[in-house]
Coordinates of C-alpha atoms in Angstrom, one line a residue:
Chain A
X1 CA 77.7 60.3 113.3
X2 CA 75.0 57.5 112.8
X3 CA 71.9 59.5 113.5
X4 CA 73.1 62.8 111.7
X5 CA 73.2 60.8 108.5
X6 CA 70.1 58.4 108.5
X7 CA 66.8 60.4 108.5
X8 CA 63.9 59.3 111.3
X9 CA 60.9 61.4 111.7
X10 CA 59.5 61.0 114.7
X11 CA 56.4 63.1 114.2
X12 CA 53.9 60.2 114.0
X13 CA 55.6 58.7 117.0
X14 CA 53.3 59.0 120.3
X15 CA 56.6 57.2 122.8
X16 CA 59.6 55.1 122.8
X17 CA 60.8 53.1 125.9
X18 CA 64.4 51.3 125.3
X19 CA 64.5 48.5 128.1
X20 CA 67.8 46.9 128.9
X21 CA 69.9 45.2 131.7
X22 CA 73.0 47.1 131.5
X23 CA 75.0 44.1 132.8
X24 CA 74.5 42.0 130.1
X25 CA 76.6 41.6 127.6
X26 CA 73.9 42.1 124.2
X27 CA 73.1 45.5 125.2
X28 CA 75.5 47.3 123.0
X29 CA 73.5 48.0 119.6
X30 CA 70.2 49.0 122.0
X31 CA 71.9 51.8 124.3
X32 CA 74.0 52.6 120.9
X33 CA 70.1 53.2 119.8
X34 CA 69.7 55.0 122.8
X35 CA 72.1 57.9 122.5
X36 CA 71.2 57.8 118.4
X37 CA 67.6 58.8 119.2
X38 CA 68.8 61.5 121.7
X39 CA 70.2 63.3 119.1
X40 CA 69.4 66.5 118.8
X41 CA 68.5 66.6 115.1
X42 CA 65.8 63.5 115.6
X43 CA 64.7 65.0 118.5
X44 CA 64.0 67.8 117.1
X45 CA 61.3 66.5 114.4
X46 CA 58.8 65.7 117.6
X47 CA 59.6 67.7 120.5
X48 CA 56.6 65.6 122.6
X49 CA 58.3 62.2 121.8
X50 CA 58.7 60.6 125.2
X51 CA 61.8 59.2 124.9
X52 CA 62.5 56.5 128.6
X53 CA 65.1 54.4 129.3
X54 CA 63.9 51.5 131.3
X55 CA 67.0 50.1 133.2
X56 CA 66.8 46.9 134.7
X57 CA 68.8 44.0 136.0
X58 CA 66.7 41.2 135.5
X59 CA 68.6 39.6 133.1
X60 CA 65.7 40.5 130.3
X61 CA 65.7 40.6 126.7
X62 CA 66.4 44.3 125.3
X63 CA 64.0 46.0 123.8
X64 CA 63.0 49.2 122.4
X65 CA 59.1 49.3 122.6
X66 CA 58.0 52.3 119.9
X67 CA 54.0 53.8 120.7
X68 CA 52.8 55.3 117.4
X69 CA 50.0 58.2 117.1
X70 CA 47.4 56.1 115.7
X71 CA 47.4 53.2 117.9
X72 CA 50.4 50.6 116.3
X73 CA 53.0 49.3 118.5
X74 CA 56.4 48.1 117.0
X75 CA 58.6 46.0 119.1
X76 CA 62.5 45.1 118.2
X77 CA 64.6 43.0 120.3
X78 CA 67.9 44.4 120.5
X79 CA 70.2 41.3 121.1
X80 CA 70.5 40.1 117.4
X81 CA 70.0 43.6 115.9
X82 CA 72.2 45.9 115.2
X83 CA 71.9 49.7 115.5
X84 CA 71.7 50.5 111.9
X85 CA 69.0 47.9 111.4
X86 CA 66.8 49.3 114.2
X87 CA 67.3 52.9 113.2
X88 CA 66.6 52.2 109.6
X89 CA 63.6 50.1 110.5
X90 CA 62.0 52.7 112.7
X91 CA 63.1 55.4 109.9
X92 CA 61.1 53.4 107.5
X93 CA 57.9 53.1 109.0
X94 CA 58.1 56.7 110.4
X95 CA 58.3 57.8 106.5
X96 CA 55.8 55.2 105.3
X97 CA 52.9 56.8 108.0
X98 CA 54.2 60.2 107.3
X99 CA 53.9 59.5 103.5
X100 CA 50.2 58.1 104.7
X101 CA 49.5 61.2 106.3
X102 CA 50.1 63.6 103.5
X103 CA 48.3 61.9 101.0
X104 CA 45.4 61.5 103.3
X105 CA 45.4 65.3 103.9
X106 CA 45.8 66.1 100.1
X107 CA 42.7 64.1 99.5
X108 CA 41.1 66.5 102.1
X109 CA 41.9 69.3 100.5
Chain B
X1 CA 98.9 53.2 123.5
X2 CA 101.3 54.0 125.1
X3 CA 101.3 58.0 124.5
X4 CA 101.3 59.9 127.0
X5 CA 97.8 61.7 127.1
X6 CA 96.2 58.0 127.4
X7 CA 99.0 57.3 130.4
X8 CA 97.2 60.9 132.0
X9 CA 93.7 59.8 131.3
X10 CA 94.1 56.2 133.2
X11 CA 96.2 57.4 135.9
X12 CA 93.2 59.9 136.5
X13 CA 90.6 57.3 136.4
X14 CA 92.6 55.3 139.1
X15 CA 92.8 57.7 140.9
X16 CA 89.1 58.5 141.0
X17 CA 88.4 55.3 141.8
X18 CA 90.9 55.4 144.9
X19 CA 89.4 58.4 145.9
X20 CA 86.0 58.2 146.0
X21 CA 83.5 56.2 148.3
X22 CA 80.8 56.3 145.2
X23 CA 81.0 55.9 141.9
X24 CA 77.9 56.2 139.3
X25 CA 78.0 55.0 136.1
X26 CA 75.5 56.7 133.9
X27 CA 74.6 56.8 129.8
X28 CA 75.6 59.8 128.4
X29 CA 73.1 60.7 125.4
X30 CA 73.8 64.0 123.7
X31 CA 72.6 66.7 125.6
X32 CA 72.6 70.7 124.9
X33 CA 75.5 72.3 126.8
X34 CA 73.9 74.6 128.9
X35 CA 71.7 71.6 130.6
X36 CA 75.6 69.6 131.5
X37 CA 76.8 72.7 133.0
X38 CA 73.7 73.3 135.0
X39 CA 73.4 69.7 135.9
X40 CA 77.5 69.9 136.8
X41 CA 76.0 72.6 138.8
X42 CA 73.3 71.0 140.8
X43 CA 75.6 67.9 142.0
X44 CA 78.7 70.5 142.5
X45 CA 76.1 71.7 145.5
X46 CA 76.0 67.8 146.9
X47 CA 79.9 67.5 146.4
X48 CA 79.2 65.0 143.1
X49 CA 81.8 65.4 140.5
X50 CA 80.9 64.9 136.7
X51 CA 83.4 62.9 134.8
X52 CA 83.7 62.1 131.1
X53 CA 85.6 58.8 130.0
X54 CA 86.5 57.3 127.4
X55 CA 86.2 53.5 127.0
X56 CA 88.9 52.5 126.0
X57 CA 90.9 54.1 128.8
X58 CA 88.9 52.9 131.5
X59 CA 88.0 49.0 130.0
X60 CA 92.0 47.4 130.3
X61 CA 92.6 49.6 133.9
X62 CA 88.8 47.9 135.0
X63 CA 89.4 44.1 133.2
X64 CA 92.6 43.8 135.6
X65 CA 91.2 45.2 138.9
X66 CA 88.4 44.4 141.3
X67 CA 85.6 46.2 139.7
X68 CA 85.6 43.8 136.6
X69 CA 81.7 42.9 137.1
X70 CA 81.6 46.9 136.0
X71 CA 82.9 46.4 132.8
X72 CA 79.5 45.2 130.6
X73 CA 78.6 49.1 131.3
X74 CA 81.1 50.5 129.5
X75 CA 79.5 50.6 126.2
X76 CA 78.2 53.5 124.4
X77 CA 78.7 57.0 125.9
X78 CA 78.6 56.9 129.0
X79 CA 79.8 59.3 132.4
X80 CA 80.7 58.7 136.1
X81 CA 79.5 60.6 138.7
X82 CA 81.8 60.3 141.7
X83 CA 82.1 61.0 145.5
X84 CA 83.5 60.9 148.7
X85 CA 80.3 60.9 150.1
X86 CA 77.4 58.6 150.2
X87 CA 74.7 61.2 148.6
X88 CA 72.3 58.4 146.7
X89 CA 69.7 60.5 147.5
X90 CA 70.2 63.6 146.1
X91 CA 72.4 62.2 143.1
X92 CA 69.0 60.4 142.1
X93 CA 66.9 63.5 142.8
X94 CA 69.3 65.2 140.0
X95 CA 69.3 62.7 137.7
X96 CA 65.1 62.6 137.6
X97 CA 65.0 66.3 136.2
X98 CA 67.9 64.9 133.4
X99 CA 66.3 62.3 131.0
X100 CA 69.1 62.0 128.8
X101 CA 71.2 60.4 132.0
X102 CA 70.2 57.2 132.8
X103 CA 72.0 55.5 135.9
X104 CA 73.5 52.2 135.3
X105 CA 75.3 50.6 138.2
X106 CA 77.1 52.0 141.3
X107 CA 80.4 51.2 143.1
X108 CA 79.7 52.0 146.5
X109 CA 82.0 51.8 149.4
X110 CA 83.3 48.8 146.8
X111 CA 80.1 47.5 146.3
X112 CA 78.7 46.9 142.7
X113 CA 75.0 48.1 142.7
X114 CA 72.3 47.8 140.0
X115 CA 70.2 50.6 139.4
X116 CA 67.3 49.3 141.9
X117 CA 70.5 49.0 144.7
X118 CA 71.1 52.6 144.2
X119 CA 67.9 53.4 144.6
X120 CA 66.7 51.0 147.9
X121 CA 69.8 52.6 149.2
X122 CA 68.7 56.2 148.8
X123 CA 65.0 54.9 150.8
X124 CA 67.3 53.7 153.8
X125 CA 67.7 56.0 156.8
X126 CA 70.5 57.9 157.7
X127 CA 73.1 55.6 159.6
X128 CA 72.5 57.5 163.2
X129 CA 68.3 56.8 162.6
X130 CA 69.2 53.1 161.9
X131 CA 71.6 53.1 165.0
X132 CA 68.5 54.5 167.2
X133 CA 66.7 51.7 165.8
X134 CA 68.8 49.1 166.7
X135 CA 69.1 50.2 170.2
X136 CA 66.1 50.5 170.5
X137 CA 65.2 47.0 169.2
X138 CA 68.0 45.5 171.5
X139 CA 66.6 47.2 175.1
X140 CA 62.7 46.5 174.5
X141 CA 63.7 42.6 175.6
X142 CA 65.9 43.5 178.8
X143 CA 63.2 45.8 179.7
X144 CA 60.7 43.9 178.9
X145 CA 62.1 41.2 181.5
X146 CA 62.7 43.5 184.1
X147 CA 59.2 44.8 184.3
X148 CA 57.7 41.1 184.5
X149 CA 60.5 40.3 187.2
X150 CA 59.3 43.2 189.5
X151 CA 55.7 43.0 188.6
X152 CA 55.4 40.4 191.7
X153 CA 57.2 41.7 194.2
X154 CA 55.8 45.7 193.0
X155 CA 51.9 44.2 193.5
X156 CA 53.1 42.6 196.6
X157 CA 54.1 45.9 198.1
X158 CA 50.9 47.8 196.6
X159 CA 49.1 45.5 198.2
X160 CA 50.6 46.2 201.8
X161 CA 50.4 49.6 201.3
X162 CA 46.7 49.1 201.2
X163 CA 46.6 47.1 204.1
X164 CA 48.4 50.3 206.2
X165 CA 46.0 52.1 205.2
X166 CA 42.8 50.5 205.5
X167 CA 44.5 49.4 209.5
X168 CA 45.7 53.4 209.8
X169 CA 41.7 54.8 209.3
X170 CA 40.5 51.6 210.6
X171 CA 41.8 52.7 213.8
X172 CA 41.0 56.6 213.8
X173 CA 37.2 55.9 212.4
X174 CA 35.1 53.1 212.9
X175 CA 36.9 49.2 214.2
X176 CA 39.4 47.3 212.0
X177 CA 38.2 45.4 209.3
X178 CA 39.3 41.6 208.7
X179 CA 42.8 41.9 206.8
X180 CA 42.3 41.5 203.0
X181 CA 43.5 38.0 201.8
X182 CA 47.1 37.7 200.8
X183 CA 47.3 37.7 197.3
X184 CA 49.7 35.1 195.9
X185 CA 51.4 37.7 194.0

């Protein structure tokens, strides 16, 4: 599926809460989101993710709210996004902090 | 379609929607197997039954019966937990050791309920504590009136009483003493 074929490592990811109103109708590409992260193999790059589903019915905005390790904060709205976009966009930064990480620990050693 | 394993699959999802007082409507994101059969398990025990649909079986049967408000959840994976039985409370107590079920909505006793319905619902007492309450509610005014009616006439008798028995050891000790003053009771 999706998530088996784009890569997302979550390991500089501190928390993600997916908000969402179920009975609205621009939910579909955030719970799709939803189940994508659940996936087993993404899960399974940071086991203490805290993944939350933060259902409402308060006819707000959906929104996936990602926490990283060193303090940033990246917020997409879900109504004019589609899954791909939101799973590449998180897949992007996760490798650009990972990518961060290593070079800072090479420079260590 | 018309073949007939998609014929199968909506008569069954009629039917558990004729059959059952409750119906939960909960994502489905992938979870290991042993953790569904466990939680299968667990609501088994409360007489909740785990069912897995498909939508595009359930989305025409709900657009052309009552429970059309239901139909913005049907998107993504999603599963229904079902029962004859009110059992909000332990359904939810479940579903908070399974984080990769999150509760949608609820039909209950064909009632469309949000997530925050379901879970006021579980808070309420049980229907025989909320009965009590009631009753209870309704005789404190009746009682309350019948107390204030006799208080006159009850003080009026106390009173006498008094009277007696002031007179009674009045007259075996020393002489009567003047008669206390009516109240106006």
């Amino acid at each position: 599926k999706m998530a088996s074929q784009i890569r997302v490592v979550l390991r500089p990811v501190k928390s993600i809460v997916v908000r969402f109103c179920p009975f609205e109708s621009n939910v579909e590409s955030t719970r799709k989101f939803l189940g994508c992260i659940n996936h087993k193999k993404i899960q399974a790059t940071n086991r203490n993710c805290e993944v939350t589903a933060d259902v409402r019915h308060d006819g707000s905005e959906p929104l996936v709210d990602v926490m990283f390790a060193d303090g940033e904060r990246l917020i997409m709205k879900g109504a004019n996004l589609t899954t791909l976009e939101m799973l590449t966009a998180l897949g992007s930064r996760c490798s650009a902090k990972e990518l961060k990480e290593e070079q800072k620990s090479k420079k260590k050693s | 379609q018309d073949n007939g394993y998609a014929r199968l699959l909506r008569r069954q999802v009629e039917e558990v929607f004729r059959d059952n007082r409750m119906i939960a409507v909960c994502q489905y994101n992938s979870m290991p197997g042993e953790d569904v059969v466990l939680m299968r398990y667990y609501l088994r025990k409360h007489n909740i039954e785990v069912k897995f649909v498909l939508n595009e079986i359930i989305r025409p049967l709900l657009s052309q019966s009552k429970y059309k408000n239901l139909l913005p959840l049907f998107v993504a994976r999603n599963i229904l937990l079902v029962s004859p039985e009110l059992k909000a409370k332990e359904m939810l107590r479940v579903l908070k050791g399974v984080p990769q079920i999150n509760l949608l909505g609820a039909c209950i006793d064909n009632t469309i309920l949000s997530r925050k319905g379901v879970e006021n619902l579980a808070k309420l007492p049980s229907l025989e504590v909320s009965q009590g309450q009631t009753v209870g509610a309704l005789a404190l005014l009746p009682s309350q009136t019948s107390s204030l009616l006799q208080c006159g006439s009850a003080h009026l008798t106390a009173l006498l009483d008094e009277h007696i028995r002031r007179l009674q050891a009045g007259e075996t000790g020393s002489p009567a003493e003047p008669a206390p003053a009516q109240s106006s009771g």
